[in-house]
N, CA, C and O of each residue as an XYZ file, in Angstrom:
484
protein
N       0.813     -1.472      0.123
C      -0.053     -0.087      0.164
C       0.909      1.386      0.238
O       1.811      1.581      1.053
N       0.527      2.199     -0.670
C       1.431      3.460     -0.865
C       0.397      4.800     -0.922
O      -0.517      4.686     -1.738
N       0.437      5.911     -0.234
C      -0.189      7.058     -0.238
C       0.687      8.051     -0.983
O       1.728      8.329     -0.388
N       0.529      8.543     -1.950
C       0.758      9.452     -2.539
C       0.443     10.788     -2.452
O      -0.676     10.953     -2.936
N       0.985     11.950     -2.002
C       0.618     13.036     -1.816
C       1.078     14.207     -3.047
O       2.262     14.166     -3.383
N       0.413     14.974     -3.549
C       0.829     15.649     -4.321
C       0.232     17.047     -4.443
O      -0.808     17.129     -3.790
N       0.537     18.078     -5.024
C      -0.234     19.451     -5.379
C       0.477     20.451     -4.599
O      -0.137     21.512     -4.484
N       1.684     20.383     -4.000
C       2.262     21.360     -3.309
C       2.590     21.996     -4.335
O       2.420     21.676     -5.512
N       3.323     23.403     -3.670
C       3.927     24.345     -4.529
C       3.944     25.429     -3.723
O       3.663     25.397     -2.524
N       4.362     26.687     -4.526
C       4.985     28.199     -3.861
C       3.374     28.999     -4.562
O       2.842     28.932     -5.670
N       3.034     29.682     -3.346
C       1.783     30.641     -3.963
C       1.919     32.009     -3.134
O       2.564     31.952     -2.086
N       1.413     33.115     -3.489
C       1.588     34.333     -2.841
C       0.432     34.133     -2.016
O      -0.435     33.342     -2.388
N       0.310     34.837     -0.807
C      -0.331     35.231      0.290
C      -1.965     35.386     -0.283
O      -2.166     36.234     -1.153
N      -2.969     34.661      0.155
C      -4.001     35.116     -0.676
C      -4.492     33.731     -1.658
O      -5.626     33.405     -2.012
N      -3.506     33.248     -1.860
C      -3.536     32.251     -2.994
C      -4.311     30.938     -2.961
O      -5.153     30.938     -2.064
N      -4.271     29.937     -3.608
C      -4.882     28.790     -3.274
C      -4.217     27.383     -4.017
O      -3.833     27.497     -5.181
N      -4.137     26.536     -3.572
C      -3.679     25.018     -3.654
C      -4.717     24.261     -3.499
O      -5.629     24.599     -2.744
N      -4.736     22.994     -4.268
C      -5.191     21.728     -4.010
C      -4.304     20.575     -3.626
O      -3.395     20.367     -4.429
N      -4.348     19.957     -2.817
C      -3.458     18.763     -2.502
C      -4.358     17.497     -2.703
O      -5.508     17.487     -2.262
N      -3.877     16.534     -3.306
C      -4.529     15.390     -3.231
C      -3.651     14.161     -2.369
O      -2.512     14.381     -1.958
N      -4.182     13.166     -2.212
C      -3.445     12.195     -1.416
C      -4.173     10.703     -2.304
O      -5.340     10.403     -2.056
N      -3.676     10.199     -2.915
C      -3.743      8.950     -3.596
C      -3.377      7.569     -2.742
O      -2.256      7.356     -2.280
N      -4.387      6.765     -2.624
C      -3.760      5.479     -2.114
C      -3.978      4.387     -3.001
O      -5.071      4.253     -3.552
N      -2.945      3.516     -3.206
C      -2.635      2.240     -4.334
C      -2.559      0.954     -3.591
O      -2.654      0.770     -2.377
N      -2.430      0.377     -4.241
C      -1.989     -1.148     -3.570
C      -3.078     -2.129     -3.074
O      -4.188     -1.934     -3.568
N      -2.994     -2.920     -2.387
C      -4.074     -4.102     -2.269
C      -4.824     -3.568     -1.010
O      -4.584     -3.923      0.144
N      -5.947     -2.492     -1.473
C      -6.743     -1.705     -0.477
C      -8.249     -2.500     -0.456
O      -9.015     -2.584     -1.416
N      -8.424     -2.973      0.692
C      -9.725     -3.362      1.044
C     -10.854     -2.114      1.214
O     -12.010     -2.126      0.789
N     -10.188     -1.051      1.951
C     -11.198      0.177      2.194
C     -10.383      1.079      3.148
O      -9.922      0.923      4.279
N     -10.386      2.061      2.265
C      -9.677      3.405      2.876
C     -10.703      3.967      3.714
O     -11.793      4.289      3.241
N     -10.419      4.103      4.920
C     -11.222      4.596      5.970
C     -10.872      6.309      6.368
O     -10.695      7.097      5.440
N     -10.810      6.681      7.515
C     -10.567      8.086      7.786
C      -9.174      8.143      7.527
O      -8.284      7.380      7.902
N      -9.104      9.527      6.582
C      -7.537     10.136      6.180
C      -7.643     11.391      6.808
O      -8.645     12.099      6.917
N      -6.312     11.618      7.272
C      -6.071     13.288      7.989
C      -4.967     13.956      6.693
O      -4.344     13.495      5.737
N      -5.142     15.090      7.230
C      -3.807     15.845      6.488
C      -3.254     16.523      7.783
O      -3.940     17.120      8.612
N      -2.034     16.352      7.818
C      -1.115     16.860      8.940
C       0.191     17.870      8.056
O       0.746     17.723      6.967
N       0.268     18.562      8.787
C       1.439     19.590      8.191
C       2.337     19.685      9.609
O       2.066     19.598     10.807
N       3.646     19.928      8.761
C       4.919     20.249      9.725
C       5.738     21.087      9.318
O       6.533     20.873      8.402
N       5.607     22.460     10.146
C       6.468     23.682      9.553
C       8.069     23.434     10.273
O       8.189     22.573     11.144
N       9.083     24.135      9.897
C      10.403     23.918     10.419
C      10.403     24.377     11.572
O      10.186     25.576     11.741
N      10.659     23.488     12.684
C      10.895     23.731     13.911
C       9.327     23.690     14.892
O       9.176     24.213     15.996
N       8.393     22.992     14.185
C       7.521     22.754     14.987
C       7.120     21.364     15.026
O       7.711     20.485     14.398
N       5.965     21.142     15.874
C       5.790     19.604     15.834
C       4.678     19.578     14.687
O       4.112     20.583     14.257
N       4.458     18.278     14.266
C       3.435     17.961     13.263
C       2.081     17.904     13.924
O       1.696     17.350     14.953
N       1.396     18.745     12.898
C      -0.190     19.045     13.415
C      -1.302     18.360     12.470
O      -1.050     18.193     11.276
N      -2.637     17.933     13.068
C      -3.595     17.660     12.300
C      -4.300     18.782     11.709
O      -4.781     19.492     12.592
N      -4.515     19.163     10.634
C      -5.067     20.396     10.122
C      -6.582     19.939      9.623
O      -7.502     20.730      9.830
N      -6.894     18.488      8.871
C      -8.124     18.366      8.381
C      -8.180     16.776      8.502
O      -7.202     16.031      8.549
N      -9.480     16.422      8.541
C      -9.491     14.909      8.733
C     -11.046     14.689      8.070
O     -11.829     15.637      8.019
N     -11.360     13.512      7.634
C     -12.391     13.161      6.648
C     -12.429     11.477      6.874
O     -11.509     10.676      6.705
N     -13.755     11.242      7.296
C     -14.280      9.746      7.455
C     -14.379      9.202      6.290
O     -14.119      9.872      5.290
N     -14.763      7.916      6.197
C     -15.301      7.567      4.706
C     -16.807      7.925      4.685
O     -17.402      7.620      3.652
N     -17.357      8.395      5.452
C     -18.672      8.656      5.090
C     -18.971     10.072      4.943
O     -20.105     10.534      4.825
N     -17.556     10.930      4.964
C     -17.438     12.214      4.627
C     -17.457     13.163      5.809
O     -17.284     14.352      5.542
N     -17.677     12.754      7.320
C     -17.608     13.588      8.136
C     -16.258     14.194      8.080
O     -15.294     13.513      7.727
N     -16.143     15.412      8.403
C     -14.793     16.177      8.737
C     -14.746     17.184     10.016
O     -15.627     17.720     10.689
N     -13.344     17.200     10.050
C     -13.048     17.997     11.270
C     -11.724     18.783     10.815
O     -10.774     18.217     10.274
N     -11.769     19.991     11.065
C     -10.627     21.007     10.914
C     -10.067     21.533     12.317
O     -10.672     21.631     13.384
N      -8.907     21.804     12.052
C      -8.110     22.904     13.114
C      -8.692     24.082     12.980
O      -8.992     24.558     11.884
N      -8.900     24.652     14.110
C      -8.974     26.087     14.289
C      -8.628     26.981     13.321
O      -9.363     27.699     12.643
N      -6.982     26.828     13.317
C      -6.598     27.808     12.159
C      -6.939     27.876     10.865
O      -6.798     28.879     10.166
N      -7.492     26.596     10.432
C      -7.708     26.371      8.811
C      -9.137     26.650      8.614
O      -9.379     27.091      7.491
N     -10.481     26.473      9.642
C     -11.333     26.508      9.196
C     -11.830     27.763      8.586
O     -11.443     28.892      8.889
N     -12.974     27.377      7.448
C     -13.257     28.347      6.883
C     -12.402     28.703      5.661
O     -12.872     29.429      4.784
N     -11.073     28.175      5.574
C     -10.248     28.339      4.471
C     -10.006     27.449      3.453
O      -9.890     27.700      2.253
N      -9.906     25.895      4.279
C      -9.604     24.670      4.050
C     -10.399     23.688      4.064
O     -10.727     23.354      5.203
N     -10.985     22.892      2.957
C     -11.902     21.884      2.629
C     -11.269     20.712      2.076
O     -10.566     20.651      1.067
N     -11.678     19.590      3.036
C     -11.227     18.320      2.699
C     -12.106     17.515      2.275
O     -12.961     17.216      3.109
N     -12.216     16.974      1.084
C     -13.148     15.646      0.627
C     -12.480     14.729     -0.179
O     -11.299     14.848     -0.509
N     -13.231     13.799     -0.508
C     -12.844     12.459     -1.080
C     -13.510     11.783     -2.002
O     -14.698     12.095     -2.078
N     -13.121     10.913     -2.769
C     -13.578     10.231     -4.168
C     -13.124      8.774     -3.532
O     -12.005      8.328     -3.785
N     -14.014      8.091     -2.730
C     -13.974      6.853     -2.370
C     -13.648      5.773     -3.492
O     -12.869      4.856     -3.233
N     -14.333      5.905     -4.909
C     -13.980      5.168     -5.626
C     -12.558      5.077     -6.561
O     -12.237      4.254     -7.418
N     -11.891      6.194     -6.066
C     -10.886      6.281     -6.475
C      -9.739      6.450     -5.412
O      -8.676      6.980     -5.733
N      -9.939      6.060     -4.338
C      -9.067      6.175     -2.936
C      -8.511      7.315     -3.158
O      -7.330      7.133     -3.453
N      -8.778      8.328     -3.158
C      -8.309      9.658     -2.892
C      -8.983     10.730     -2.266
O     -10.183     10.987     -2.368
N      -8.048     11.399     -1.548
C      -8.605     12.512     -0.739
C      -7.897     13.946     -0.981
O      -6.712     14.078     -1.287
N      -8.662     14.816     -0.825
C      -8.273     16.188     -1.660
C      -8.011     17.310     -0.396
O      -8.555     16.859      0.612
N      -7.547     18.242     -0.201
C      -7.292     19.291      0.808
C      -7.399     20.781     -0.255
O      -6.374     21.284     -0.715
N      -8.565     21.262     -0.489
C      -8.485     22.557     -1.075
C      -8.174     23.834      0.233
O      -8.746     24.184      1.266
N      -7.175     24.161     -0.376
C      -7.086     25.453      0.459
C      -6.604     26.813      0.036
O      -5.589     27.177     -0.557
N      -7.580     27.413      0.494
C      -7.750     28.958     -0.124
C      -7.263     29.688      0.778
O      -6.789     29.192      1.799
N      -7.301     31.226      0.519
C      -6.844     32.090      1.478
C      -5.725     32.123      2.039
O      -5.547     32.749      3.084
N      -4.655     31.352      1.341
C      -3.312     30.863      2.300
C      -2.456     31.972      2.737
O      -2.270     33.042      2.158
N      -1.952     31.547      3.876
C      -1.179     32.836      4.625
C       0.152     32.332      4.896
O       0.198     31.105      4.981
N       1.176     32.908      5.046
C       2.464     32.343      5.272
C       2.992     31.576      6.342
O       4.050     30.972      6.517
N       1.712     31.812      7.171
C       1.708     30.523      8.367
C       1.245     29.415      7.805
O       1.529     28.505      8.584
N       0.773     29.056      7.021
C       0.229     27.852      6.112
C       1.817     27.177      5.722
O       1.754     26.013      5.326
N       2.880     27.636      5.775
C       4.199     27.345      5.031
C       4.533     26.036      5.742
O       4.970     26.116      6.890
N       4.352     24.691      5.105
C       4.870     23.507      5.971
C       4.988     22.216      4.768
O       4.546     22.406      3.635
N       5.475     21.228      5.066
C       5.370     20.125      4.601
C       4.049     19.623      4.844
O       3.657     19.724      6.007
N       3.200     19.052      3.923
C       1.786     18.510      4.131
C       1.810     17.019      3.959
O       2.275     16.516      2.936
N       1.282     16.251      5.013
C       1.245     14.815      4.642
C      -0.242     14.383      4.930
O      -1.051     15.000      5.623
N      -0.422     13.303      4.319
C      -1.888     12.612      4.506
C      -1.142     11.113      5.290
O      -0.036     10.576      5.227
N      -2.611     10.798      6.121
C      -2.122      9.716      6.989
C      -3.533      8.972      6.620
O      -4.521      9.669      6.388
N      -3.608      7.600      6.571
C      -4.562      6.911      6.455
C      -4.840      6.098      7.740
O      -3.999      5.312      8.177
N      -5.839      6.265      8.238
C      -5.954      5.282      9.451
C      -6.902      4.233      9.516
O      -8.112      4.370      9.336
N      -6.222      3.029      9.820
C      -7.148      1.740     10.094
C      -7.357      1.174      8.804
O      -8.104      0.219      8.592
N      -6.576      1.876      7.805
C      -6.752      1.285      6.380
C      -6.687     -0.249      6.506
O      -5.892     -0.884      7.198
N      -7.877     -0.837      5.544
C      -7.909     -2.523      5.654
C      -7.413     -2.821      4.247
O      -7.762     -2.200      3.243
N      -6.503     -3.911      4.287
C      -5.663     -4.549      2.987
C      -6.797     -5.912      2.679
O      -7.632     -6.501      3.365
N      -6.393     -6.002      1.523
C      -7.166     -7.295      0.863
C      -6.447     -8.691      1.418
O      -6.910     -9.826      1.298
N      -5.257     -8.333      2.024
C      -4.329     -9.815      1.897
C      -4.218     -9.849      3.821
O      -3.540    -10.662      4.450
N      -4.977     -8.873      4.360
C      -4.659     -9.297      5.883
C      -6.249     -8.830      6.408
O      -7.019     -8.140      5.740
N      -6.519     -9.380      7.747
C      -7.472     -8.839      8.335
C      -7.361     -7.483      9.449
O      -8.248     -6.889     10.062
N      -6.280     -7.341      9.423
C      -5.846     -6.301     10.316
C      -5.369     -4.893      9.504
O      -4.649     -4.562      8.561
N      -6.217     -4.324     10.463
C      -5.930     -2.552      9.771
C      -4.675     -1.977      9.803
O      -3.739     -2.772      9.879
N      -4.415     -0.796      9.763
C      -3.115     -0.412      9.841
C      -3.095      1.137      9.163
O      -3.701      1.573      8.184
N      -2.228      1.732     10.011
C      -2.289      3.328      9.734
C      -0.847      3.517      8.404
O       0.223      2.938      8.586
N      -1.032      4.161      7.491
C      -0.258      4.676      6.639
C       0.135      6.060      6.282
O      -0.786      6.842      6.042
N       1.447      6.518      6.203
C       1.679      8.167      5.972
C       2.076      7.956      4.631
O       2.605      6.936      4.189
N       1.713      9.245      3.859
C       2.390      9.358      2.561
C       3.677     10.315      2.938
O       3.951     10.842      4.016
N       4.362     10.357      1.698
C       5.352     11.373      1.487
C       4.758     12.854      1.635
O       3.661     13.233      1.225
N       5.729     13.607      2.313
C       4.993     14.903      2.199
C       4.921     15.827      0.942
O       5.686     15.533      0.023
N       4.080     16.933      0.779
C       4.389     17.512     -0.200
C       4.407     19.306      0.334
O       3.486     19.680      1.060
N       5.262     20.090      0.006
C       6.064     20.962      0.182
C       4.646     22.239     -0.404
O       4.112     22.352     -1.507
N       4.437     22.986      0.846
C       3.774     24.131      0.333
C       4.016     25.438      1.032
O       3.724     25.667      2.206
N       4.695     26.440      0.021
C       5.255     27.766      0.630
C       4.231     28.864      0.353
O       3.667     28.925     -0.740
N       4.038     29.557      1.140
C       3.337     30.997      1.079
C       4.146     31.902      1.484
O       4.740     31.903      2.562
N       4.243     33.297      0.017
C       5.053     34.121      0.739
C       4.146     35.253      0.942
O       2.966     35.139      0.614
N       4.719     36.630      1.597
C       3.973     37.431      1.795
C       3.854     38.394      0.783
O       3.056     39.323      0.905
């Protein structure tokens, strides 16, 4: 199983980016997925999450600006980021929680490689 995060880049303050997290491999079911970020010198933090049924949660710092969504048929989760600010600069990671594989009855968590988001003022 692999999680591939993409869509990062450099934008000016006020701009937008859309991140994608595509899960591939021997997947039976992609359950909840979270988007986390880590800025230089800071701890990794959860910014948004979405359950398989579409229930979402957001960190206070991104509420009203970020929107998480998913396409279950494509095993892909998105993070639409609007009104980006310099403090949003970080490496963004997606994490699949309790992902169920075809070849084992046990769920496991998987992290994708990060994608860099840089917001300039």
